[in-house]
């Protein structure tokens, strides 16, 4: 298992997954995570995100590809708004009551949000390639979950929306950086502060989607992408993704040095393989 230090060692049980509104199927090198609450438009709660983190911490070591999708004809309508009620959702803590009644400090709420963010951060791991298969609406936290993935394959009915500012909130589930990295700060400001819907074709034009297909072709398109990714050597893929992730923050000279170091590591591994060691 691949897990963070002091993290869980066993994957979530079926009961835990059900309470978190998730399904998990692992077949060899491919893990498929499905948001499973179609009766509430696949709305998510804090438990959804902490369980996502648990999944990431306990994936079998041979998993290379993770596919995130939503049950039915929608990816996710975002956070269950019951999370903002005084009683929260299904025994989960409210997002606001602790600050309202003084039982939680701002630092404690920040720590709580940091725990929720862990459900999104692991999707950037260099040893994984993560794919969001988006059909219908991906709103707020749903949009941020898709942004956390390396690749976004959209059905032609997909609609992306960063709803948080319209609710008096900010996007806080790690979505602002990838959004700005992809579309630039000015377009990101426009998308977030108008909370408008970005359709699939515009998303592809902006770089928010790598591929747009007809809705009934989405599963096949995702399977084709998975097959193509699995055809690449895993160690080379991991090293390449790590290089690409640091490129934006490096100067040309720094990136060239990083490429040299990574290539030496690959050449050494190939040499060991050729020598049978």
GROMACS .gro file of N, CA and C in nm, residues 16-159:
model
  432
   16UNK      N    1  -1.808   0.252   0.499
   16UNK     CA    2  -1.750   0.386   0.501
   16UNK      C    3  -1.766   0.456   0.367
   17UNK      N    4  -1.746   0.381   0.260
   17UNK     CA    5  -1.762   0.439   0.126
   17UNK      C    6  -1.907   0.482   0.104
   18UNK      N    7  -2.001   0.399   0.146
   18UNK     CA    8  -2.142   0.431   0.127
   18UNK      C    9  -2.179   0.558   0.203
   19UNK      N   10  -2.133   0.569   0.327
   19UNK     CA   11  -2.163   0.689   0.407
   19UNK      C   12  -2.101   0.814   0.346
   20UNK      N   13  -1.989   0.795   0.275
   20UNK     CA   14  -1.921   0.907   0.212
   20UNK      C   15  -1.975   0.936   0.072
   21UNK      N   16  -2.074   0.859   0.027
   21UNK     CA   17  -2.134   0.877  -0.105
   21UNK      C   18  -2.034   0.845  -0.216
   22UNK      N   19  -1.957   0.739  -0.195
   22UNK     CA   20  -1.855   0.701  -0.291
   22UNK      C   21  -1.863   0.552  -0.322
   23UNK      N   22  -1.818   0.516  -0.441
   23UNK     CA   23  -1.790   0.378  -0.477
   23UNK      C   24  -1.645   0.369  -0.520
   24UNK      N   25  -1.581   0.256  -0.491
   24UNK     CA   26  -1.442   0.234  -0.529
   24UNK      C   27  -1.429   0.095  -0.588
   25UNK      N   28  -1.375   0.090  -0.710
   25UNK     CA   29  -1.346  -0.037  -0.774
   25UNK      C   30  -1.200  -0.033  -0.819
   26UNK      N   31  -1.121  -0.129  -0.773
   26UNK     CA   32  -0.980  -0.139  -0.813
   26UNK      C   33  -0.963  -0.265  -0.894
   27UNK      N   34  -0.917  -0.249  -1.017
   27UNK     CA   35  -0.890  -0.361  -1.106
   27UNK      C   36  -0.747  -0.349  -1.155
   28UNK      N   37  -0.657  -0.421  -1.090
   28UNK     CA   38  -0.516  -0.415  -1.127
   28UNK      C   39  -0.462  -0.274  -1.116
   29UNK      N   40  -0.412  -0.216  -1.226
   29UNK     CA   41  -0.349  -0.085  -1.219
   29UNK      C   42  -0.447   0.032  -1.227
   30UNK      N   43  -0.578   0.004  -1.231
   30UNK     CA   44  -0.677   0.110  -1.250
   30UNK      C   45  -0.773   0.112  -1.131
   31UNK      N   46  -0.786   0.229  -1.070
   31UNK     CA   47  -0.885   0.250  -0.963
   31UNK      C   48  -0.992   0.345  -1.015
   32UNK      N   49  -1.116   0.309  -0.996
   32UNK     CA   50  -1.228   0.393  -1.040
   32UNK      C   51  -1.306   0.436  -0.917
   33UNK      N   52  -1.316   0.567  -0.899
   33UNK     CA   53  -1.388   0.626  -0.787
   33UNK      C   54  -1.511   0.696  -0.843
   34UNK      N   55  -1.628   0.660  -0.791
   34UNK     CA   56  -1.753   0.717  -0.841
   34UNK      C   57  -1.825   0.787  -0.726
   35UNK      N   58  -1.863   0.913  -0.749
   35UNK     CA   59  -1.948   0.984  -0.654
   35UNK      C   60  -2.088   0.928  -0.670
   36UNK      N   61  -2.143   0.875  -0.563
   36UNK     CA   62  -2.266   0.796  -0.574
   36UNK      C   63  -2.375   0.853  -0.484
   37UNK      N   64  -2.434   0.962  -0.531
   37UNK     CA   65  -2.549   1.018  -0.461
   37UNK      C   66  -2.638   1.088  -0.564
   38UNK      N   67  -2.683   1.013  -0.666
   38UNK     CA   68  -2.757   1.077  -0.775
   38UNK      C   69  -2.885   1.145  -0.731
   39UNK      N   70  -2.944   1.096  -0.622
   39UNK     CA   71  -3.068   1.158  -0.575
   39UNK      C   72  -3.045   1.300  -0.524
   40UNK      N   73  -2.919   1.335  -0.492
   40UNK     CA   74  -2.885   1.471  -0.452
   40UNK      C   75  -2.784   1.530  -0.551
   41UNK      N   76  -2.795   1.487  -0.675
   41UNK     CA   77  -2.711   1.538  -0.783
   41UNK      C   78  -2.562   1.521  -0.751
   42UNK      N   79  -2.532   1.409  -0.684
   42UNK     CA   80  -2.396   1.375  -0.646
   42UNK      C   81  -2.329   1.485  -0.564
   43UNK      N   82  -2.410   1.551  -0.480
   43UNK     CA   83  -2.354   1.648  -0.387
   43UNK      C   84  -2.260   1.577  -0.291
   44UNK      N   85  -2.157   1.648  -0.246
   44UNK     CA   86  -2.054   1.591  -0.160
   44UNK      C   87  -2.054   1.659  -0.023
   45UNK      N   88  -2.000   1.590   0.075
   45UNK     CA   89  -1.988   1.642   0.210
   45UNK      C   90  -1.843   1.632   0.256
   46UNK      N   91  -1.817   1.681   0.375
   46UNK     CA   92  -1.682   1.668   0.429
   46UNK      C   93  -1.637   1.524   0.436
   47UNK      N   94  -1.731   1.434   0.468
   47UNK     CA   95  -1.695   1.291   0.475
   47UNK      C   96  -1.654   1.239   0.338
   48UNK      N   97  -1.713   1.291   0.231
   48UNK     CA   98  -1.672   1.251   0.096
   48UNK      C   99  -1.523   1.278   0.078
   49UNK      N  100  -1.480   1.397   0.118
   49UNK     CA  101  -1.342   1.439   0.091
   49UNK      C  102  -1.242   1.372   0.184
   50UNK      N  103  -1.279   1.351   0.310
   50UNK     CA  104  -1.187   1.280   0.399
   50UNK      C  105  -1.175   1.133   0.357
   51UNK      N  106  -1.283   1.077   0.303
   51UNK     CA  107  -1.276   0.940   0.254
   51UNK      C  108  -1.197   0.933   0.124
   52UNK      N  109  -1.208   1.035   0.040
   52UNK     CA  110  -1.121   1.041  -0.078
   52UNK      C  111  -0.974   1.040  -0.035
   53UNK      N  112  -0.942   1.117   0.068
   53UNK     CA  113  -0.804   1.117   0.119
   53UNK      C  114  -0.765   0.977   0.166
   54UNK      N  115  -0.856   0.909   0.234
   54UNK     CA  116  -0.832   0.773   0.282
   54UNK      C  117  -0.804   0.680   0.165
   55UNK      N  118  -0.882   0.695   0.058
   55UNK     CA  119  -0.859   0.613  -0.062
   55UNK      C  120  -0.717   0.637  -0.115
   56UNK      N  121  -0.679   0.764  -0.125
   56UNK     CA  122  -0.546   0.795  -0.177
   56UNK      C  123  -0.435   0.740  -0.090
   57UNK      N  124  -0.456   0.738   0.040
   57UNK     CA  125  -0.354   0.690   0.133
   57UNK      C  126  -0.339   0.539   0.132
   58UNK      N  127  -0.437   0.467   0.080
   58UNK     CA  128  -0.436   0.320   0.091
   58UNK      C  129  -0.451   0.251  -0.044
   59UNK      N  130  -0.425   0.321  -0.152
   59UNK     CA  131  -0.431   0.256  -0.282
   59UNK      C  132  -0.325   0.147  -0.291
   60UNK      N  133  -0.357   0.034  -0.353
   60UNK     CA  134  -0.252  -0.067  -0.377
   60UNK      C  135  -0.139  -0.007  -0.460
   61UNK      N  136  -0.018  -0.055  -0.435
   61UNK     CA  137   0.099   0.004  -0.499
   61UNK      C  138   0.099  -0.012  -0.650
   62UNK      N  139   0.027  -0.111  -0.702
   62UNK     CA  140   0.030  -0.129  -0.847
   62UNK      C  141  -0.071  -0.041  -0.921
   63UNK      N  142  -0.148   0.041  -0.850
   63UNK     CA  143  -0.241   0.132  -0.916
   63UNK      C  144  -0.163   0.245  -0.983
   64UNK      N  145  -0.190   0.266  -1.111
   64UNK     CA  146  -0.125   0.371  -1.188
   64UNK      C  147  -0.222   0.478  -1.234
   65UNK      N  148  -0.349   0.440  -1.254
   65UNK     CA  149  -0.449   0.530  -1.310
   65UNK      C  150  -0.567   0.538  -1.214
   66UNK      N  151  -0.616   0.659  -1.191
   66UNK     CA  152  -0.736   0.679  -1.110
   66UNK      C  153  -0.836   0.756  -1.195
   67UNK      N  154  -0.958   0.702  -1.207
   67UNK     CA  155  -1.065   0.767  -1.281
   67UNK      C  156  -1.172   0.811  -1.182
   68UNK      N  157  -1.207   0.939  -1.187
   68UNK     CA  158  -1.311   0.995  -1.101
   68UNK      C  159  -1.432   1.027  -1.187
   69UNK      N  160  -1.550   0.981  -1.146
   69UNK     CA  161  -1.671   1.009  -1.221
   69UNK      C  162  -1.788   1.024  -1.125
   70UNK      N  163  -1.903   1.058  -1.179
   70UNK     CA  164  -2.024   1.069  -1.100
   70UNK      C  165  -2.128   0.970  -1.148
   71UNK      N  166  -2.208   0.919  -1.057
   71UNK     CA  167  -2.312   0.824  -1.093
   71UNK      C  168  -2.422   0.895  -1.172
   72UNK      N  169  -2.465   0.832  -1.281
   72UNK     CA  170  -2.574   0.889  -1.358
   72UNK      C  171  -2.529   0.996  -1.454
   73UNK      N  172  -2.612   1.097  -1.473
   73UNK     CA  173  -2.589   1.195  -1.578
   73UNK      C  174  -2.529   1.326  -1.527
   74UNK      N  175  -2.467   1.324  -1.410
   74UNK     CA  176  -2.405   1.444  -1.355
   74UNK      C  177  -2.277   1.406  -1.281
   75UNK      N  178  -2.176   1.491  -1.293
   75UNK     CA  179  -2.052   1.468  -1.220
   75UNK      C  180  -2.073   1.499  -1.072
   76UNK      N  181  -2.097   1.625  -1.040
   76UNK     CA  182  -2.129   1.661  -0.902
   76UNK      C  183  -2.178   1.805  -0.896
   77UNK      N  184  -2.285   1.825  -0.819
   77UNK     CA  185  -2.337   1.959  -0.796
   77UNK      C  186  -2.259   2.034  -0.689
   78UNK      N  187  -2.151   1.973  -0.637
   78UNK     CA  188  -2.068   2.042  -0.539
   78UNK      C  189  -2.103   2.005  -0.397
   79UNK      N  190  -2.076   2.095  -0.307
   79UNK     CA  191  -2.099   2.068  -0.164
   79UNK      C  192  -2.248   2.059  -0.135
   80UNK      N  193  -2.284   1.965  -0.050
   80UNK     CA  194  -2.420   1.957   0.002
   80UNK      C  195  -2.442   2.080   0.089
   81UNK      N  196  -2.538   2.164   0.051
   81UNK     CA  197  -2.558   2.290   0.123
   81UNK      C  198  -2.602   2.268   0.267
   82UNK      N  199  -2.645   2.146   0.299
   82UNK     CA  200  -2.673   2.116   0.439
   82UNK      C  201  -2.552   2.129   0.529
   83UNK      N  202  -2.432   2.125   0.469
   83UNK     CA  203  -2.310   2.144   0.546
   83UNK      C  204  -2.303   2.282   0.611
   84UNK      N  205  -2.381   2.377   0.558
   84UNK     CA  206  -2.380   2.512   0.612
   84UNK      C  207  -2.494   2.536   0.711
   85UNK      N  208  -2.575   2.433   0.735
   85UNK     CA  209  -2.681   2.445   0.835
   85UNK      C  210  -2.622   2.425   0.975
   86UNK      N  211  -2.688   2.472   1.079
   86UNK     CA  212  -2.634   2.457   1.215
   86UNK      C  213  -2.608   2.312   1.254
   87UNK      N  214  -2.690   2.219   1.206
   87UNK     CA  215  -2.675   2.079   1.246
   87UNK      C  216  -2.583   2.000   1.154
   88UNK      N  217  -2.542   2.057   1.041
   88UNK     CA  218  -2.455   1.985   0.950
   88UNK      C  219  -2.533   1.878   0.874
   89UNK      N  220  -2.462   1.777   0.824
   89UNK     CA  221  -2.522   1.672   0.742
   89UNK      C  222  -2.490   1.537   0.804
   90UNK      N  223  -2.593   1.461   0.836
   90UNK     CA  224  -2.577   1.321   0.878
   90UNK      C  225  -2.468   1.306   0.985
   91UNK      N  226  -2.476   1.391   1.086
   91UNK     CA  227  -2.382   1.381   1.196
   91UNK      C  228  -2.248   1.447   1.172
   92UNK      N  229  -2.224   1.503   1.053
   92UNK     CA  230  -2.099   1.573   1.027
   92UNK      C  231  -2.106   1.714   1.084
   93UNK      N  232  -1.989   1.769   1.110
   93UNK     CA  233  -1.985   1.903   1.167
   93UNK      C  234  -2.033   2.005   1.066
   94UNK      N  235  -2.098   2.108   1.115
   94UNK     CA  236  -2.139   2.219   1.031
   94UNK      C  237  -2.017   2.301   0.993
   95UNK      N  238  -2.020   2.362   0.874
   95UNK     CA  239  -1.909   2.445   0.831
   95UNK      C  240  -1.909   2.581   0.900
   96UNK      N  241  -2.020   2.617   0.963
   96UNK     CA  242  -2.030   2.753   1.018
   96UNK      C  243  -2.061   2.760   1.166
   97UNK      N  244  -2.121   2.656   1.222
   97UNK     CA  245  -2.172   2.669   1.358
   97UNK      C  246  -2.060   2.692   1.460
   98UNK      N  247  -1.945   2.629   1.439
   98UNK     CA  248  -1.837   2.645   1.536
   98UNK      C  249  -1.791   2.788   1.549
   99UNK      N  250  -1.782   2.858   1.436
   99UNK     CA  251  -1.743   2.999   1.441
   99UNK      C  252  -1.857   3.084   1.494
  100UNK      N  253  -1.981   3.045   1.465
  100UNK     CA  254  -2.096   3.124   1.510
  100UNK      C  255  -2.113   3.118   1.660
  101UNK      N  256  -2.100   2.998   1.718
  101UNK     CA  257  -2.124   2.985   1.862
  101UNK      C  258  -1.996   2.992   1.946
  102UNK      N  259  -1.883   3.010   1.880
  102UNK     CA  260  -1.759   3.028   1.953
  102UNK      C  261  -1.694   2.901   2.000
  103UNK      N  262  -1.745   2.784   1.956
  103UNK     CA  263  -1.686   2.657   2.002
  103UNK      C  264  -1.564   2.618   1.919
  104UNK      N  265  -1.541   2.684   1.807
  104UNK     CA  266  -1.423   2.656   1.724
  104UNK      C  267  -1.348   2.786   1.698
  105UNK      N  268  -1.217   2.777   1.704
  105UNK     CA  269  -1.135   2.892   1.669
  105UNK      C  270  -1.112   2.895   1.518
  106UNK      N  271  -1.067   3.008   1.467
  106UNK     CA  272  -1.037   3.015   1.325
  106UNK      C  273  -0.927   2.916   1.287
  107UNK      N  274  -0.829   2.899   1.376
  107UNK     CA  275  -0.722   2.803   1.348
  107UNK      C  276  -0.776   2.661   1.339
  108UNK      N  277  -0.872   2.626   1.425
  108UNK     CA  278  -0.930   2.492   1.422
  108UNK      C  279  -1.008   2.470   1.293
  109UNK      N  280  -1.079   2.573   1.247
  109UNK     CA  281  -1.153   2.559   1.122
  109UNK      C  282  -1.056   2.547   1.005
  110UNK      N  283  -0.945   2.621   1.009
  110UNK     CA  284  -0.844   2.607   0.905
  110UNK      C  285  -0.788   2.465   0.902
  111UNK      N  286  -0.763   2.408   1.019
  111UNK     CA  287  -0.714   2.270   1.025
  111UNK      C  288  -0.816   2.174   0.966
  112UNK      N  289  -0.943   2.198   0.993
  112UNK     CA  290  -1.049   2.114   0.940
  112UNK      C  291  -1.051   2.122   0.787
  113UNK      N  292  -1.042   2.243   0.733
  113UNK     CA  293  -1.041   2.260   0.587
  113UNK      C  294  -0.916   2.194   0.528
  114UNK      N  295  -0.802   2.204   0.597
  114UNK     CA  296  -0.680   2.139   0.548
  114UNK      C  297  -0.702   1.988   0.534
  115UNK      N  298  -0.775   1.930   0.627
  115UNK     CA  299  -0.805   1.787   0.617
  115UNK      C  300  -0.893   1.756   0.497
  116UNK      N  301  -0.988   1.844   0.468
  116UNK     CA  302  -1.072   1.825   0.350
  116UNK      C  303  -0.990   1.837   0.222
  117UNK      N  304  -0.895   1.930   0.220
  117UNK     CA  305  -0.812   1.950   0.101
  117UNK      C  306  -0.728   1.827   0.069
  118UNK      N  307  -0.697   1.746   0.170
  118UNK     CA  308  -0.619   1.625   0.144
  118UNK      C  309  -0.692   1.530   0.049
  119UNK      N  310  -0.823   1.539   0.045
  119UNK     CA  311  -0.898   1.456  -0.048
  119UNK      C  312  -0.877   1.493  -0.193
  120UNK      N  313  -0.822   1.612  -0.217
  120UNK     CA  314  -0.796   1.661  -0.352
  120UNK      C  315  -0.648   1.658  -0.386
  121UNK      N  316  -0.562   1.683  -0.288
  121UNK     CA  317  -0.419   1.699  -0.315
  121UNK      C  318  -0.353   1.572  -0.366
  122UNK      N  319  -0.394   1.455  -0.318
  122UNK     CA  320  -0.325   1.331  -0.356
  122UNK      C  321  -0.342   1.299  -0.504
  123UNK      N  322  -0.442   1.358  -0.568
  123UNK     CA  323  -0.465   1.331  -0.709
  123UNK      C  324  -0.353   1.387  -0.797
  124UNK      N  325  -0.265   1.471  -0.741
  124UNK     CA  326  -0.151   1.525  -0.817
  124UNK      C  327  -0.026   1.438  -0.803
  125UNK      N  328  -0.032   1.330  -0.729
  125UNK     CA  329   0.089   1.249  -0.708
  125UNK      C  330   0.154   1.211  -0.840
  126UNK      N  331   0.287   1.222  -0.850
  126UNK     CA  332   0.352   1.191  -0.977
  126UNK      C  333   0.346   1.044  -1.017
  127UNK      N  334   0.321   0.954  -0.920
  127UNK     CA  335   0.316   0.812  -0.955
  127UNK      C  336   0.178   0.770  -1.008
  128UNK      N  337   0.084   0.865  -1.014
  128UNK     CA  338  -0.050   0.837  -1.064
  128UNK      C  339  -0.081   0.929  -1.181
  129UNK      N  340  -0.165   0.883  -1.270
  129UNK     CA  341  -0.230   0.972  -1.367
  129UNK      C  342  -0.379   0.968  -1.335
  130UNK      N  343  -0.437   1.084  -1.311
  130UNK     CA  344  -0.576   1.091  -1.267
  130UNK      C  345  -0.661   1.155  -1.376
  131UNK      N  346  -0.779   1.097  -1.396
  131UNK     CA  347  -0.869   1.140  -1.502
  131UNK      C  348  -1.006   1.170  -1.443
  132UNK      N  349  -1.058   1.289  -1.473
  132UNK     CA  350  -1.196   1.323  -1.438
  132UNK      C  351  -1.282   1.298  -1.560
  133UNK      N  352  -1.382   1.212  -1.546
  133UNK     CA  353  -1.477   1.184  -1.653
  133UNK      C  354  -1.605   1.260  -1.620
  134UNK      N  355  -1.627   1.371  -1.690
  134UNK     CA  356  -1.729   1.467  -1.648
  134UNK      C  357  -1.848   1.463  -1.744
  135UNK      N  358  -1.961   1.426  -1.688
  135UNK     CA  359  -2.088   1.432  -1.760
  135UNK      C  360  -2.180   1.528  -1.684
  136UNK      N  361  -2.249   1.617  -1.754
  136UNK     CA  362  -2.340   1.709  -1.687
  136UNK      C  363  -2.266   1.813  -1.605
  137UNK      N  364  -2.325   1.852  -1.495
  137UNK     CA  365  -2.272   1.962  -1.416
  137UNK      C  366  -2.155   1.919  -1.327
  138UNK      N  367  -2.052   2.005  -1.324
  138UNK     CA  368  -1.943   1.996  -1.227
  138UNK      C  369  -1.935   2.133  -1.162
  139UNK      N  370  -2.000   2.147  -1.047
  139UNK     CA  371  -2.021   2.277  -0.985
  139UNK      C  372  -1.939   2.288  -0.857
  140UNK      N  373  -1.879   2.404  -0.836
  140UNK     CA  374  -1.810   2.431  -0.711
  140UNK      C  375  -1.706   2.325  -0.679
  141UNK      N  376  -1.729   2.252  -0.570
  141UNK     CA  377  -1.636   2.147  -0.530
  141UNK      C  378  -1.622   2.041  -0.638
  142UNK      N  379  -1.728   2.019  -0.717
  142UNK     CA  380  -1.719   1.925  -0.827
  142UNK      C  381  -1.623   1.974  -0.934
  143UNK      N  382  -1.628   2.103  -0.965
  143UNK     CA  383  -1.534   2.162  -1.059
  143UNK      C  384  -1.392   2.153  -1.004
  144UNK      N  385  -1.376   2.181  -0.874
  144UNK     CA  386  -1.243   2.175  -0.814
  144UNK      C  387  -1.188   2.032  -0.812
  145UNK      N  388  -1.276   1.934  -0.795
  145UNK     CA  389  -1.231   1.795  -0.800
  145UNK      C  390  -1.181   1.761  -0.940
  146UNK      N  391  -1.255   1.806  -1.042
  146UNK     CA  392  -1.209   1.783  -1.179
  146UNK      C  393  -1.077   1.854  -1.205
  147UNK      N  394  -1.061   1.975  -1.153
  147UNK     CA  395  -0.937   2.050  -1.170
  147UNK      C  396  -0.819   1.984  -1.100
  148UNK      N  397  -0.845   1.902  -1.000
  148UNK     CA  398  -0.739   1.832  -0.928
  148UNK      C  399  -0.678   1.720  -1.010
  149UNK      N  400  -0.750   1.676  -1.113
  149UNK     CA  401  -0.704   1.564  -1.194
  149UNK      C  402  -0.609   1.611  -1.304
  150UNK      N  403  -0.527   1.520  -1.352
  150UNK     CA  404  -0.433   1.551  -1.459
  150UNK      C  405  -0.505   1.574  -1.591
  151UNK      N  406  -0.607   1.496  -1.618
  151UNK     CA  407  -0.679   1.502  -1.744
  151UNK      C  408  -0.828   1.513  -1.718
  152UNK      N  409  -0.896   1.591  -1.800
  152UNK     CA  410  -1.041   1.603  -1.792
  152UNK      C  411  -1.100   1.564  -1.927
  153UNK      N  412  -1.179   1.457  -1.927
  153UNK     CA  413  -1.251   1.414  -2.046
  153UNK      C  414  -1.398   1.450  -2.023
  154UNK      N  415  -1.452   1.535  -2.108
  154UNK     CA  416  -1.587   1.587  -2.087
  154UNK      C  417  -1.683   1.533  -2.190
  155UNK      N  418  -1.804   1.500  -2.144
  155UNK     CA  419  -1.915   1.478  -2.236
  155UNK      C  420  -1.958   1.614  -2.291
  156UNK      N  421  -2.020   1.612  -2.408
  156UNK     CA  422  -2.056   1.740  -2.469
  156UNK      C  423  -2.167   1.814  -2.397
  157UNK      N  424  -2.228   1.750  -2.296
  157UNK     CA  425  -2.328   1.819  -2.214
  157UNK      C  426  -2.270   1.874  -2.084
  158UNK      N  427  -2.138   1.865  -2.067
  158UNK     CA  428  -2.075   1.909  -1.942
  158UNK      C  429  -2.088   2.060  -1.925
  159UNK      N  430  -2.106   2.101  -1.800
  159UNK     CA  431  -2.112   2.242  -1.762
  159UNK      C  432  -2.028   2.261  -1.637
   0.00000   0.00000   0.00000
